[in-house]
Tab-separated table of C-alpha atoms and ligand atoms in Angstrom:
chain	number	residue	atom	x	y	z
A	1	MET	CA	31.063	-7.635	17.788
A	2	SER	CA	32.428	-8.963	14.476
A	3	SER	CA	30.943	-11.383	11.976
A	4	THR	CA	32.112	-13.519	9.068
A	5	ALA	CA	30.143	-15.421	6.443
A	6	SER	CA	31.411	-18.807	5.268
A	7	GLY	CA	30.616	-20.278	1.863
A	8	ALA	CA	30.363	-23.950	2.971
A	9	ALA	CA	27.519	-26.240	1.796
A	10	LYS	CA	25.227	-24.852	4.504
A	11	PRO	CA	26.292	-21.221	4.703
A	12	THR	CA	26.474	-19.655	8.135
A	13	VAL	CA	27.482	-16.397	9.756
A	14	THR	CA	29.671	-16.482	12.842
A	15	VAL	CA	29.216	-13.613	15.244
A	16	THR	CA	31.853	-12.978	17.898
A	17	LEU	CA	31.375	-10.672	20.848
A	18	ASP	CA	34.574	-8.617	20.745
A	19	GLY	CA	36.669	-8.714	23.921
A	20	THR	CA	35.162	-12.044	25.044
A	21	ASN	CA	35.606	-15.618	23.896
A	22	ARG	CA	31.870	-15.908	23.168
A	23	SER	CA	30.666	-16.502	19.638
A	24	THR	CA	27.720	-18.089	17.867
A	25	THR	CA	27.139	-19.523	14.422
A	26	LEU	CA	23.941	-18.445	12.741
A	27	PRO	CA	22.353	-20.089	9.674
A	28	LEU	CA	22.349	-18.034	6.488
A	29	LEU	CA	18.985	-18.502	4.765
A	30	SER	CA	18.314	-17.924	1.096
A	31	GLY	CA	15.090	-17.423	-0.811
A	32	THR	CA	14.427	-17.980	-4.512
A	33	LEU	CA	15.671	-14.473	-5.309
A	34	GLY	CA	17.293	-11.719	-3.280
A	35	PRO	CA	20.143	-11.499	-0.798
A	36	ALA	CA	20.898	-14.128	1.852
A	37	VAL	CA	19.378	-13.519	5.278
A	38	ALA	CA	21.121	-14.216	8.585
A	39	ASP	CA	18.771	-16.073	10.943
A	40	ILE	CA	19.420	-14.238	14.208
A	41	ARG	CA	16.794	-15.984	16.318
A	42	LYS	CA	19.309	-17.600	18.648
A	43	LEU	CA	21.602	-14.556	18.897
A	44	TYR	CA	20.071	-13.302	22.144
A	45	GLY	CA	20.034	-16.766	23.702
A	46	ASP	CA	23.683	-17.419	22.768
A	47	LEU	CA	25.265	-13.999	23.243
A	48	GLY	CA	22.678	-11.987	25.194
A	49	VAL	CA	22.498	-9.215	22.561
A	50	PHE	CA	19.654	-7.893	20.412
A	51	THR	CA	19.927	-6.409	16.932
A	52	PHE	CA	19.032	-2.757	16.305
A	53	ASP	CA	17.294	-1.813	13.058
A	54	PRO	CA	14.868	1.111	13.409
A	55	GLY	CA	12.694	1.342	10.302
A	56	TYR	CA	13.534	-2.343	9.589
A	57	GLY	CA	15.693	-1.449	6.572
A	58	ALA	CA	17.838	-4.583	7.040
A	59	THR	CA	15.330	-6.951	8.619
A	60	ALA	CA	13.273	-9.676	6.940
A	61	SER	CA	10.177	-9.889	9.154
A	62	CYS	CA	8.727	-12.997	7.511
A	63	GLU	CA	9.076	-15.504	4.708
A	64	SER	CA	6.694	-14.759	1.819
A	65	LYS	CA	5.982	-16.206	-1.612
A	66	ILE	CA	3.808	-13.324	-2.851
A	67	THR	CA	5.809	-10.331	-4.099
A	68	TYR	CA	9.466	-9.734	-4.895
A	69	ILE	CA	11.211	-6.393	-5.356
A	70	ASP	CA	14.762	-5.831	-6.586
A	71	GLY	CA	15.149	-2.198	-5.653
A	72	ASP	CA	18.526	-1.733	-7.368
A	73	ALA	CA	17.339	-3.141	-10.687
A	74	GLY	CA	13.833	-1.599	-10.478
A	75	VAL	CA	12.083	-4.986	-10.669
A	76	LEU	CA	8.674	-5.867	-9.203
A	77	LEU	CA	7.231	-9.386	-9.477
A	78	TYR	CA	3.843	-10.672	-8.294
A	79	ARG	CA	4.198	-14.444	-7.742
A	80	GLY	CA	7.150	-14.325	-10.166
A	81	TYR	CA	5.383	-12.426	-12.965
A	82	PRO	CA	6.871	-9.005	-13.937
A	83	ILE	CA	4.538	-6.110	-13.161
A	84	GLU	CA	4.926	-4.790	-16.733
A	85	GLN	CA	3.431	-8.017	-18.181
A	86	LEU	CA	0.573	-8.073	-15.695
A	87	ALA	CA	-0.247	-4.377	-16.232
A	88	GLU	CA	-0.262	-4.896	-19.994
A	89	GLN	CA	-1.885	-8.318	-20.395
A	90	SER	CA	-3.844	-9.174	-17.250
A	91	ASP	CA	-6.583	-7.418	-15.287
A	92	PHE	CA	-7.188	-6.662	-11.638
A	93	THR	CA	-9.472	-9.609	-10.880
A	94	GLU	CA	-7.027	-12.078	-12.382
A	95	VAL	CA	-4.154	-10.417	-10.479
A	96	ALA	CA	-6.207	-10.672	-7.277
A	97	TYR	CA	-6.592	-14.420	-7.865
A	98	LEU	CA	-2.860	-14.716	-8.580
A	99	LEU	CA	-1.880	-12.895	-5.393
A	100	LEU	CA	-4.292	-14.870	-3.229
A	101	GLU	CA	-3.864	-18.323	-4.731
A	102	GLY	CA	-0.295	-18.264	-6.031
A	103	GLU	CA	-0.978	-19.236	-9.662
A	104	LEU	CA	-2.778	-17.691	-12.624
A	105	PRO	CA	-6.286	-19.169	-12.872
A	106	ASN	CA	-7.568	-21.256	-15.762
A	107	ALA	CA	-10.756	-20.011	-17.459
A	108	SER	CA	-13.202	-21.799	-15.145
A	109	GLN	CA	-11.250	-20.868	-11.966
A	110	LEU	CA	-11.268	-17.244	-13.114
A	111	ALA	CA	-15.013	-17.287	-13.852
A	112	GLU	CA	-15.700	-18.810	-10.419
A	113	PHE	CA	-13.478	-16.234	-8.710
A	114	ARG	CA	-15.165	-13.330	-10.546
A	115	LYS	CA	-18.537	-14.702	-9.456
A	116	ASN	CA	-17.440	-14.987	-5.826
A	117	VAL	CA	-15.973	-11.504	-5.712
A	118	THR	CA	-18.945	-9.830	-7.405
A	119	TYR	CA	-21.466	-11.785	-5.272
A	120	HIS	CA	-20.282	-9.926	-2.157
A	121	THR	CA	-20.194	-6.339	-3.486
A	122	MET	CA	-23.293	-5.118	-1.603
A	123	LEU	CA	-23.086	-3.853	1.975
A	124	HIS	CA	-25.435	-4.837	4.762
A	125	GLU	CA	-28.174	-2.153	4.645
A	126	GLN	CA	-27.544	-1.222	8.260
A	127	LEU	CA	-23.991	-0.236	7.340
A	128	ARG	CA	-25.477	2.667	5.353
A	129	ARG	CA	-26.307	4.354	8.659
A	130	PHE	CA	-22.650	4.481	9.607
A	131	PHE	CA	-22.037	7.036	6.889
A	132	ASP	CA	-24.609	9.431	8.379
A	133	GLY	CA	-22.608	9.490	11.596
A	134	PHE	CA	-19.662	11.213	9.897
A	135	ARG	CA	-19.388	14.956	9.358
A	136	ARG	CA	-19.996	15.875	5.743
A	137	ASP	CA	-16.401	17.160	5.435
A	138	ALA	CA	-14.835	14.002	6.920
A	139	HIS	CA	-11.792	12.744	5.032
A	140	PRO	CA	-12.901	9.608	3.133
A	141	MET	CA	-9.916	7.702	4.576
A	142	ALA	CA	-11.425	8.280	8.049
A	143	ILE	CA	-14.742	6.885	6.794
A	144	LEU	CA	-13.072	3.947	5.044
A	145	CYS	CA	-11.043	3.055	8.117
A	146	GLY	CA	-14.109	3.189	10.384
A	147	VAL	CA	-16.531	1.346	8.106
A	148	VAL	CA	-14.063	-1.427	7.160
A	149	GLY	CA	-13.355	-2.018	10.871
A	150	ALA	CA	-17.128	-2.143	11.444
A	151	LEU	CA	-17.510	-5.018	8.948
A	152	ALA	CA	-16.438	-7.315	11.802
A	153	ALA	CA	-19.662	-6.364	13.580
A	154	PHE	CA	-21.757	-7.498	10.596
A	155	TYR	CA	-20.073	-10.674	9.413
A	156	HIS	CA	-19.715	-12.786	12.528
A	157	ASP	CA	-19.640	-15.855	10.319
A	158	ASN	CA	-16.129	-14.866	9.118
A	159	LEU	CA	-14.364	-14.266	12.395
A	160	ASP	CA	-12.898	-17.722	13.024
A	161	ILE	CA	-9.445	-17.275	11.528
A	162	ASN	CA	-8.642	-20.964	12.004
A	163	ASP	CA	-11.397	-22.029	9.592
A	164	ALA	CA	-10.088	-22.008	5.992
A	165	ARG	CA	-13.574	-21.504	4.492
A	166	GLN	CA	-14.255	-18.522	6.760
A	167	ARG	CA	-10.915	-17.013	5.796
A	168	GLU	CA	-11.791	-17.474	2.120
A	169	VAL	CA	-15.194	-15.793	2.442
A	170	ALA	CA	-13.684	-12.941	4.482
A	171	ALA	CA	-11.195	-12.415	1.625
A	172	PHE	CA	-14.018	-12.284	-0.960
A	173	ARG	CA	-16.015	-9.917	1.227
A	174	LEU	CA	-13.138	-7.506	1.763
A	175	ILE	CA	-12.089	-7.416	-1.902
A	176	ALA	CA	-15.730	-6.997	-3.000
A	177	LYS	CA	-16.962	-4.516	-0.390
A	178	VAL	CA	-14.050	-2.086	-0.018
A	179	PRO	CA	-14.783	-0.410	-3.415
A	180	THR	CA	-18.434	0.018	-2.398
A	181	ILE	CA	-17.438	1.586	0.934
A	182	ALA	CA	-14.865	3.803	-0.819
A	183	ALA	CA	-17.372	5.009	-3.429
A	184	TRP	CA	-20.027	5.671	-0.792
A	185	ALA	CA	-17.535	7.657	1.304
A	186	TYR	CA	-17.079	9.871	-1.761
A	187	LYS	CA	-20.802	10.156	-2.543
A	188	TYR	CA	-21.429	11.081	1.073
A	189	SER	CA	-18.812	13.864	0.915
A	190	ILE	CA	-20.509	15.457	-2.125
A	191	GLY	CA	-24.089	14.847	-0.982
A	192	GLN	CA	-25.090	12.531	-3.851
A	193	PRO	CA	-27.147	9.327	-3.489
A	194	PHE	CA	-25.199	6.133	-2.959
A	195	MET	CA	-25.033	3.991	-6.084
A	196	TYR	CA	-25.480	0.263	-5.513
A	197	PRO	CA	-22.850	-1.954	-7.155
A	198	ARG	CA	-23.466	-3.431	-10.593
A	199	ASN	CA	-22.251	-6.990	-10.875
A	200	ASP	CA	-22.501	-7.008	-14.687
A	201	LEU	CA	-19.530	-4.628	-14.851
A	202	SER	CA	-15.835	-5.416	-14.382
A	203	TYR	CA	-14.222	-4.580	-11.039
A	204	ALA	CA	-12.749	-1.284	-12.281
A	205	GLU	CA	-15.847	-0.326	-14.317
A	206	ASN	CA	-18.117	-0.974	-11.357
A	207	PHE	CA	-15.925	1.140	-9.107
A	208	LEU	CA	-15.993	4.045	-11.584
A	209	TYR	CA	-19.744	3.560	-11.943
A	210	MET	CA	-20.331	3.774	-8.170
A	211	LEU	CA	-18.136	6.905	-8.031
A	212	ASN	CA	-19.526	8.749	-11.044
A	213	ALA	CA	-23.060	7.581	-11.852
A	214	VAL	CA	-26.222	9.262	-10.547
A	215	PRO	CA	-29.686	7.690	-10.492
A	216	ALA	CA	-31.148	10.504	-12.605
A	217	GLU	CA	-28.909	10.011	-15.648
A	218	PRO	CA	-27.916	7.089	-17.861
A	219	TYR	CA	-24.321	6.033	-17.252
A	220	VAL	CA	-21.936	5.279	-20.095
A	221	SER	CA	-18.617	3.784	-19.145
A	222	ASN	CA	-15.472	4.774	-21.029
A	223	PRO	CA	-13.308	1.702	-21.839
A	224	ILE	CA	-10.056	3.709	-21.891
A	225	LEU	CA	-10.744	5.155	-18.445
A	226	SER	CA	-11.879	1.767	-17.094
A	227	ARG	CA	-8.679	0.240	-18.441
A	228	ALA	CA	-6.615	3.013	-16.827
A	229	MET	CA	-8.372	2.464	-13.499
A	230	ASP	CA	-7.810	-1.276	-13.790
A	231	ARG	CA	-4.113	-0.674	-14.425
A	232	ILE	CA	-3.834	1.664	-11.435
A	233	LEU	CA	-5.406	-1.080	-9.297
A	234	VAL	CA	-2.992	-3.723	-10.667
A	235	LEU	CA	0.042	-1.494	-10.011
A	236	HIS	CA	-0.977	-0.865	-6.394
A	237	ALA	CA	-2.219	-4.374	-5.563
A	238	ASP	CA	0.744	-5.507	-3.474
A	239	HIS	CA	4.219	-4.332	-2.577
A	240	GLU	CA	5.929	-6.783	-0.270
A	241	GLN	CA	6.402	-5.852	3.419
A	242	ASN	CA	5.651	-2.106	3.201
A	243	ALA	CA	4.407	-0.137	6.231
A	244	SER	CA	0.686	-0.882	5.825
A	245	THR	CA	1.211	-4.558	4.949
A	246	SER	CA	3.523	-4.989	7.922
A	247	THR	CA	0.816	-3.350	10.040
A	248	VAL	CA	-1.757	-5.838	8.742
A	249	ARG	CA	0.625	-8.716	9.495
A	250	LEU	CA	1.428	-7.420	12.980
A	251	ALA	CA	-2.279	-7.035	13.800
A	252	GLY	CA	-2.946	-10.455	12.238
A	253	SER	CA	-0.209	-12.078	14.317
A	254	THR	CA	-2.278	-11.407	17.440
A	255	GLY	CA	-5.190	-13.419	16.034
A	256	ALA	CA	-7.280	-10.299	15.302
A	257	ASN	CA	-10.027	-10.763	12.699
A	258	PRO	CA	-9.292	-9.863	9.049
A	259	PHE	CA	-11.627	-6.830	8.975
A	260	ALA	CA	-9.821	-5.284	11.963
A	261	CYS	CA	-6.427	-6.096	10.387
A	262	VAL	CA	-7.326	-4.424	7.094
A	263	ALA	CA	-8.682	-1.371	8.960
A	264	ALA	CA	-5.256	-1.167	10.666
A	265	GLY	CA	-3.611	-1.333	7.217
A	266	ILE	CA	-5.811	1.516	5.977
A	267	ALA	CA	-4.729	3.654	8.946
A	268	ALA	CA	-1.054	3.026	8.171
A	269	LEU	CA	-1.554	3.721	4.459
A	270	TRP	CA	-3.038	7.144	5.190
A	271	GLY	CA	0.297	8.791	6.078
A	272	PRO	CA	1.943	11.115	3.509
A	273	ALA	CA	5.169	9.049	3.543
A	274	HIS	CA	3.133	6.053	2.304
A	275	GLY	CA	-0.216	6.040	0.456
A	276	GLY	CA	-0.968	9.665	1.228
A	277	ALA	CA	1.871	10.680	-1.117
A	278	ASN	CA	-0.302	10.812	-4.277
A	279	GLU	CA	-2.530	13.411	-2.617
A	280	ALA	CA	0.571	15.240	-1.368
A	281	VAL	CA	2.091	15.376	-4.897
A	282	LEU	CA	-0.874	17.329	-6.271
A	283	LYS	CA	-0.886	19.620	-3.255
A	284	MET	CA	2.838	20.234	-3.785
A	285	LEU	CA	2.428	20.923	-7.532
A	286	GLY	CA	-0.486	23.264	-6.782
A	287	GLU	CA	1.595	25.171	-4.232
A	288	ILE	CA	4.567	25.505	-6.597
A	289	GLY	CA	2.101	27.007	-9.059
A	290	LYS	CA	4.254	27.473	-12.179
A	291	PRO	CA	7.424	25.952	-13.692
A	292	GLU	CA	9.453	29.124	-12.987
A	293	ASN	CA	9.075	28.378	-9.263
A	294	ILE	CA	10.551	24.855	-9.509
A	295	PRO	CA	14.235	25.857	-8.955
A	296	GLU	CA	13.293	27.697	-5.756
A	297	PHE	CA	11.271	24.676	-4.595
A	298	ILE	CA	14.202	22.336	-5.324
A	299	ARG	CA	16.456	24.670	-3.335
A	300	GLN	CA	14.080	24.321	-0.367
A	301	VAL	CA	14.034	20.520	-0.702
A	302	LYS	CA	17.834	20.508	-0.461
A	303	ASP	CA	17.799	22.748	2.614
A	304	LYS	CA	17.638	20.428	5.641
A	305	ASN	CA	16.142	23.181	7.799
A	306	ALA	CA	13.178	23.690	5.448
A	307	HIS	CA	11.798	20.150	6.089
A	308	THR	CA	10.427	20.033	2.533
A	309	LYS	CA	10.339	16.794	0.539
A	310	LEU	CA	9.849	16.271	-3.149
A	311	MET	CA	6.686	14.200	-2.806
A	312	GLY	CA	6.412	11.252	-5.196
A	313	PHE	CA	10.191	10.849	-5.193
A	314	GLY	CA	12.306	8.342	-3.290
A	315	HIS	CA	11.566	4.912	-1.936
A	316	ARG	CA	12.878	2.732	0.853
A	317	VAL	CA	13.541	-0.163	-1.505
A	318	TYR	CA	13.815	1.266	-5.044
A	319	LYS	CA	17.181	2.875	-5.640
A	320	ASN	CA	16.355	3.046	-9.335
A	321	PHE	CA	13.192	3.891	-11.297
A	322	ASP	CA	10.098	2.494	-9.611
A	323	PRO	CA	8.819	0.234	-12.455
A	324	ARG	CA	5.273	1.251	-11.553
A	325	ALA	CA	6.108	4.927	-12.135
A	326	LYS	CA	7.100	4.236	-15.764
A	327	ILE	CA	3.802	2.455	-16.488
A	328	MET	CA	1.915	5.172	-14.657
A	329	LYS	CA	3.564	7.891	-16.765
A	330	ASP	CA	2.532	6.119	-20.005
A	331	THR	CA	-1.005	5.624	-18.671
A	332	CYS	CA	-1.106	9.309	-17.780
A	333	HIS	CA	-0.397	10.265	-21.412
A	334	GLU	CA	-3.030	7.763	-22.658
A	335	VAL	CA	-5.722	9.116	-20.337
A	336	LEU	CA	-5.012	12.752	-21.152
A	337	ALA	CA	-5.113	11.962	-24.896
A	338	GLU	CA	-8.438	10.091	-24.507
A	339	LEU	CA	-9.937	12.981	-22.602
A	340	GLY	CA	-8.677	15.442	-25.204
A	341	ILE	CA	-6.568	17.276	-22.635
A	342	LYS	CA	-3.734	18.691	-24.738
A	343	ASP	CA	-2.401	21.076	-22.189
A	344	GLU	CA	-2.248	19.949	-18.563
A	345	PRO	CA	-0.074	22.393	-16.596
A	346	LEU	CA	0.331	19.901	-13.726
A	347	LEU	CA	1.709	17.228	-16.076
A	348	ASP	CA	4.059	19.755	-17.704
A	349	MET	CA	5.246	20.791	-14.283
A	350	ALA	CA	5.678	17.192	-13.091
A	351	MET	CA	7.756	16.348	-16.174
A	352	GLU	CA	9.881	19.448	-15.727
A	353	MET	CA	10.368	18.606	-12.045
A	354	GLU	CA	11.388	15.050	-12.962
A	355	ARG	CA	13.860	16.368	-15.562
A	356	ILE	CA	15.470	18.827	-13.146
A	357	ALA	CA	15.608	16.340	-10.263
A	358	LEU	CA	17.161	13.572	-12.340
A	359	GLU	CA	20.012	15.910	-13.307
A	360	ASP	CA	20.566	17.282	-9.819
A	361	ASP	CA	23.354	15.785	-7.733
A	362	TYR	CA	21.231	15.881	-4.538
A	363	PHE	CA	18.733	13.403	-6.032
A	364	VAL	CA	21.251	11.465	-8.148
A	365	SER	CA	23.635	10.821	-5.237
A	366	ARG	CA	20.773	9.672	-2.990
A	367	LYS	CA	19.266	7.549	-5.780
A	368	LEU	CA	15.930	9.346	-5.546
A	369	TYR	CA	13.710	8.541	-8.530
A	370	PRO	CA	9.987	9.096	-9.206
A	371	ASN	CA	7.845	6.539	-7.401
A	372	VAL	CA	4.368	5.232	-8.263
A	373	ASP	CA	2.670	8.258	-6.740
A	374	PHE	CA	4.428	10.889	-8.829
A	375	TYR	CA	2.133	10.517	-11.853
A	376	SER	CA	-0.890	8.681	-10.426
A	377	GLY	CA	-2.412	11.833	-8.955
A	378	ILE	CA	-2.371	13.594	-12.327
A	379	ILE	CA	-4.221	10.683	-13.987
A	380	LEU	CA	-6.788	10.534	-11.223
A	381	LYS	CA	-7.337	14.287	-11.340
A	382	ALA	CA	-7.852	14.101	-15.133
A	383	MET	CA	-10.399	11.320	-14.557
A	384	GLY	CA	-12.349	13.712	-12.352
A	385	ILE	CA	-11.462	12.013	-9.063
A	386	PRO	CA	-10.981	14.559	-6.284
A	387	THR	CA	-7.654	14.737	-4.479
A	388	HIS	CA	-8.950	13.504	-1.124
A	389	MET	CA	-10.013	10.239	-2.798
A	390	PHE	CA	-6.531	9.369	-4.110
A	391	THR	CA	-5.336	7.462	-1.052
A	392	VAL	CA	-8.729	5.751	-0.826
A	393	LEU	CA	-8.160	4.379	-4.302
A	394	PHE	CA	-4.766	3.093	-3.249
A	395	ALA	CA	-6.505	1.325	-0.332
A	396	VAL	CA	-9.065	-0.278	-2.679
A	397	ALA	CA	-6.223	-1.771	-4.723
A	398	ARG	CA	-4.017	-2.738	-1.774
A	399	THR	CA	-6.843	-4.573	-0.004
A	400	VAL	CA	-6.085	-7.633	-2.125
A	401	GLY	CA	-2.413	-7.479	-1.136
A	402	TRP	CA	-3.264	-7.076	2.551
A	403	VAL	CA	-5.702	-9.986	2.431
A	404	SER	CA	-3.204	-12.218	0.585
A	405	GLN	CA	-0.442	-11.406	3.073
A	406	TRP	CA	-2.787	-11.912	6.034
A	407	LYS	CA	-3.877	-15.305	4.637
A	408	GLU	CA	-0.248	-16.341	4.101
A	409	LEU	CA	0.577	-15.304	7.678
A	410	ILE	CA	-2.282	-17.284	9.208
A	411	GLU	CA	-1.426	-20.347	7.096
A	412	ASP	CA	2.293	-20.200	8.036
A	413	PRO	CA	2.982	-22.798	10.775
A	414	ALA	CA	6.039	-20.750	11.887
A	415	GLN	CA	3.968	-17.645	12.609
A	416	ARG	CA	4.139	-16.174	16.135
A	417	ILE	CA	2.875	-12.940	17.610
A	418	GLY	CA	4.973	-10.029	16.263
A	419	ARG	CA	6.789	-8.492	19.212
A	420	PRO	CA	9.958	-6.435	18.555
A	421	ARG	CA	12.378	-5.483	21.338
A	422	GLN	CA	14.058	-2.119	21.993
A	423	ILE	CA	17.110	-0.318	23.303
A	424	TYR	CA	15.861	1.133	26.548
A	425	SER	CA	17.397	4.588	27.072
A	426	GLY	CA	15.140	5.850	29.857
A	427	ALA	CA	15.939	6.290	33.556
A	428	PRO	CA	17.672	3.396	35.339
A	429	THR	CA	15.879	1.741	38.279
A	430	ARG	CA	15.025	4.295	40.989
A	431	ASP	CA	12.831	4.490	44.084
A	432	TYR	CA	9.465	6.232	44.262
A	433	VAL	CA	9.509	9.532	46.188
A	434	ALA	CA	6.338	10.850	47.839
A	435	VAL	CA	5.047	14.118	46.326
A	436	SER	CA	5.643	15.992	49.594
A	437	ARG	CA	9.353	15.143	49.362
A	438	ARG	CA	9.808	16.183	45.712
A	439	ASP	CA	11.527	19.531	44.877
B	501	CMC	N1	12.708	14.535	-1.206
B	501	CMC	C1	13.895	15.004	-0.751
B	501	CMC	N2	14.813	14.260	-0.105
B	501	CMC	C2	14.516	12.974	0.083
B	501	CMC	C3	13.294	12.399	-0.363
B	501	CMC	C4	12.384	13.236	-1.037
B	501	CMC	N3	11.218	12.754	-1.496
B	501	CMC	N4	13.253	11.093	-0.029
B	501	CMC	C5	14.414	10.850	0.612
B	501	CMC	N5	15.176	11.978	0.690
B	501	CMC	C6	16.522	12.110	1.245
B	501	CMC	C7	16.483	12.058	2.774
B	501	CMC	O1	16.320	13.336	3.334
B	501	CMC	C8	17.845	11.451	3.066
B	501	CMC	O2	18.808	12.468	2.905
B	501	CMC	P1	20.140	12.488	3.845
B	501	CMC	O3	20.879	11.223	3.522
B	501	CMC	O4	20.861	13.732	3.440
B	501	CMC	O5	19.656	12.538	5.256
B	501	CMC	C9	18.049	10.455	1.941
B	501	CMC	O6	17.277	10.968	0.843
B	501	CMC	C10	17.621	9.021	2.272
B	501	CMC	O7	16.234	9.075	2.619
B	501	CMC	P2	15.534	8.313	3.827
B	501	CMC	O8	14.621	9.254	4.523
B	501	CMC	O9	16.555	7.582	4.645
B	501	CMC	O10	14.693	7.255	3.004
B	501	CMC	P3	13.574	6.300	3.589
B	501	CMC	O11	13.790	4.997	2.955
B	501	CMC	O12	13.545	6.353	5.075
B	501	CMC	O13	12.224	6.995	3.071
B	501	CMC	C11	10.387	7.539	1.727
B	501	CMC	C12	11.532	6.565	1.955
B	501	CMC	C13	9.486	7.014	0.609
B	501	CMC	C14	9.537	7.657	3.013
B	501	CMC	C15	10.961	8.932	1.344
B	501	CMC	O14	11.719	8.819	0.150
B	501	CMC	C16	9.864	9.979	1.178
B	501	CMC	O15	9.415	10.549	2.185
B	501	CMC	N6	9.423	10.260	-0.096
B	501	CMC	C17	8.353	11.199	-0.326
B	501	CMC	C18	7.015	10.562	0.003
B	501	CMC	C19	6.574	9.569	-1.058
B	501	CMC	O16	6.599	9.859	-2.249
B	501	CMC	N7	6.128	8.394	-0.591
B	501	CMC	C20	5.574	7.370	-1.452
B	501	CMC	C21	6.413	6.125	-1.488
B	501	CMC	S1	5.919	5.036	-2.847
B	501	CMC	C22	4.314	4.541	-2.442
B	501	CMC	C23	4.278	3.655	-1.256
B	501	CMC	O17	4.881	2.564	-1.296
B	501	CMC	O18	3.621	4.016	-0.289
C-alpha cells in the first residue's frame, strides 16, 4: 500500500493498494492547530483494509475544542489559553467553567457557577454507609471508583443524557461531590470522622479542610498551601485524549450515564503508567534511598531485562519538557519554603535524578523528560497528604476534564458508539471435535 498527499485547495491523501489497480482518495482534515489528519472512514469500504495502530499513537479518535497539546514544543492549552497563564492568574473553579463552557466567565457567570458547584458538595446521607462496607485498608482509589459509580443509584434525576439540563446538573454534581468522596475515603482509611463540606471556602480550601480538619479542633487554612493545591488541580484538570479520558468517551459513546462513565475514567487513571505514576515516583525514590544509589538505579532502567522505569519521566505526547512539570517544580519549592522545610532528601534526590537523566544519552535520545508527576508527589507529601491519596487527588482534578469531554461527546452530532476493529491472529475456521475424540 502506498500513499501520497496533494496540496490542492481541498487536500487529500491517495492510498493505492500495491499490486492492484485499486486506490482511494481520502480527505485530509485540519484543525485550528496541529498536524493534518487523514479521514480514513471510507478506506475499508473502498479497499477492504483496516488501519493498525495499537496504543492509538497516530489516531485522532474524535474532534475536540477543549485542550491542545504540542508535544514537541512542550505546549498545553485549555480552550486556547496557555497552561502557564491559567496556573498563574486563574483558579480551579474558573478553569472548570472554561473547560466546560468554552470561554472564560464574566463576573456574574463566575459567581453563578461557583454557587452551582458549591451547592452540590454534600453527599446523600445514605452514601455514607457505602464507606463502612470497605475494609479499613482499602485503597482510596477503590473506594472512589465504587462510590462515584454508585452516585447513579442516588441521582436518578440526572440519568437522561439527552436532556441538556440533566447533563448540566450531573456535571455540577460530579465536580462538587468527587472532592467530598475523596476526602471521606481518606478519613475512613485513618479512622477519623468525616468532615462535611464548607461552602464558604474555595474549592481547593474546602478540599484541604475536608482532608485535614477534625471536629475537635479549630481549623486554620494556609493560603500558600491552598494556592498550591489549587494550582495542582488546574494543572491536572484536562489533558486531551489520554487513557482515562478516552475511557470516559468510550463508555459515554454507549449512552452510559455520566456517573458510570466517570467511574470508568477513575479505574483507567489508577494504573501506574497514568495517574498512579505520582504515587509510584515516591515509592521509587524511597526504594533508591540515597543519591549514591542513583547511578545503579539508572543502570537498571537502561537494562531491558530489569523491567524498571524511571517513574515520572516520559510521555506519549510530550517529547520535550512537560510544561506542567516546570510549574510543579516551582510550586514544590514554594511549598517547601512556606513549610520551613529546608532540607527535603526526596527533593534533593529528584533533582539529582533529573540532572543525571537529562545528561544521559538513553533519556536524551528517547526524548524522555520529567512529566507532571515527577514533582507533584513531593509537594503532596510535604503538605501531609499520604502517598495512597496522590492518584485520588489527580482524579478530583481530572473530573472536570472528564465531564467536559463527556459533554462535548454527547453534544457532537457525529458521535457514534466507539468500536475499534482488530487484526485477528487466532485459529482459522475449524470444526468442533467431541471430547472423546480429542488426543
Ligand atoms: N523510563 C525508562 N524508559 C522509558 C520510560 C521511562 N519512564 N518511558 C519510556 N521509556 C522508553 C521505552 O522503554 C522505550 O524504549 P525503547 O525504544 O528502547 O523500547 C522508549 O522510551 C519509548 O517509550 P514508549 O513505551 O514507546 O512510550 P509510550 O508513549 O508508550 O509510554 C509512558 C508513555 C508515559 C507510559 C511511559 O513514558 C512511562 O511508562 N513513563 C513512566 C510512568 C509515568 O511517569 N507516567 C505518567 C505520565 S504523565 C501523567 C499522565 O498523563 O497520566
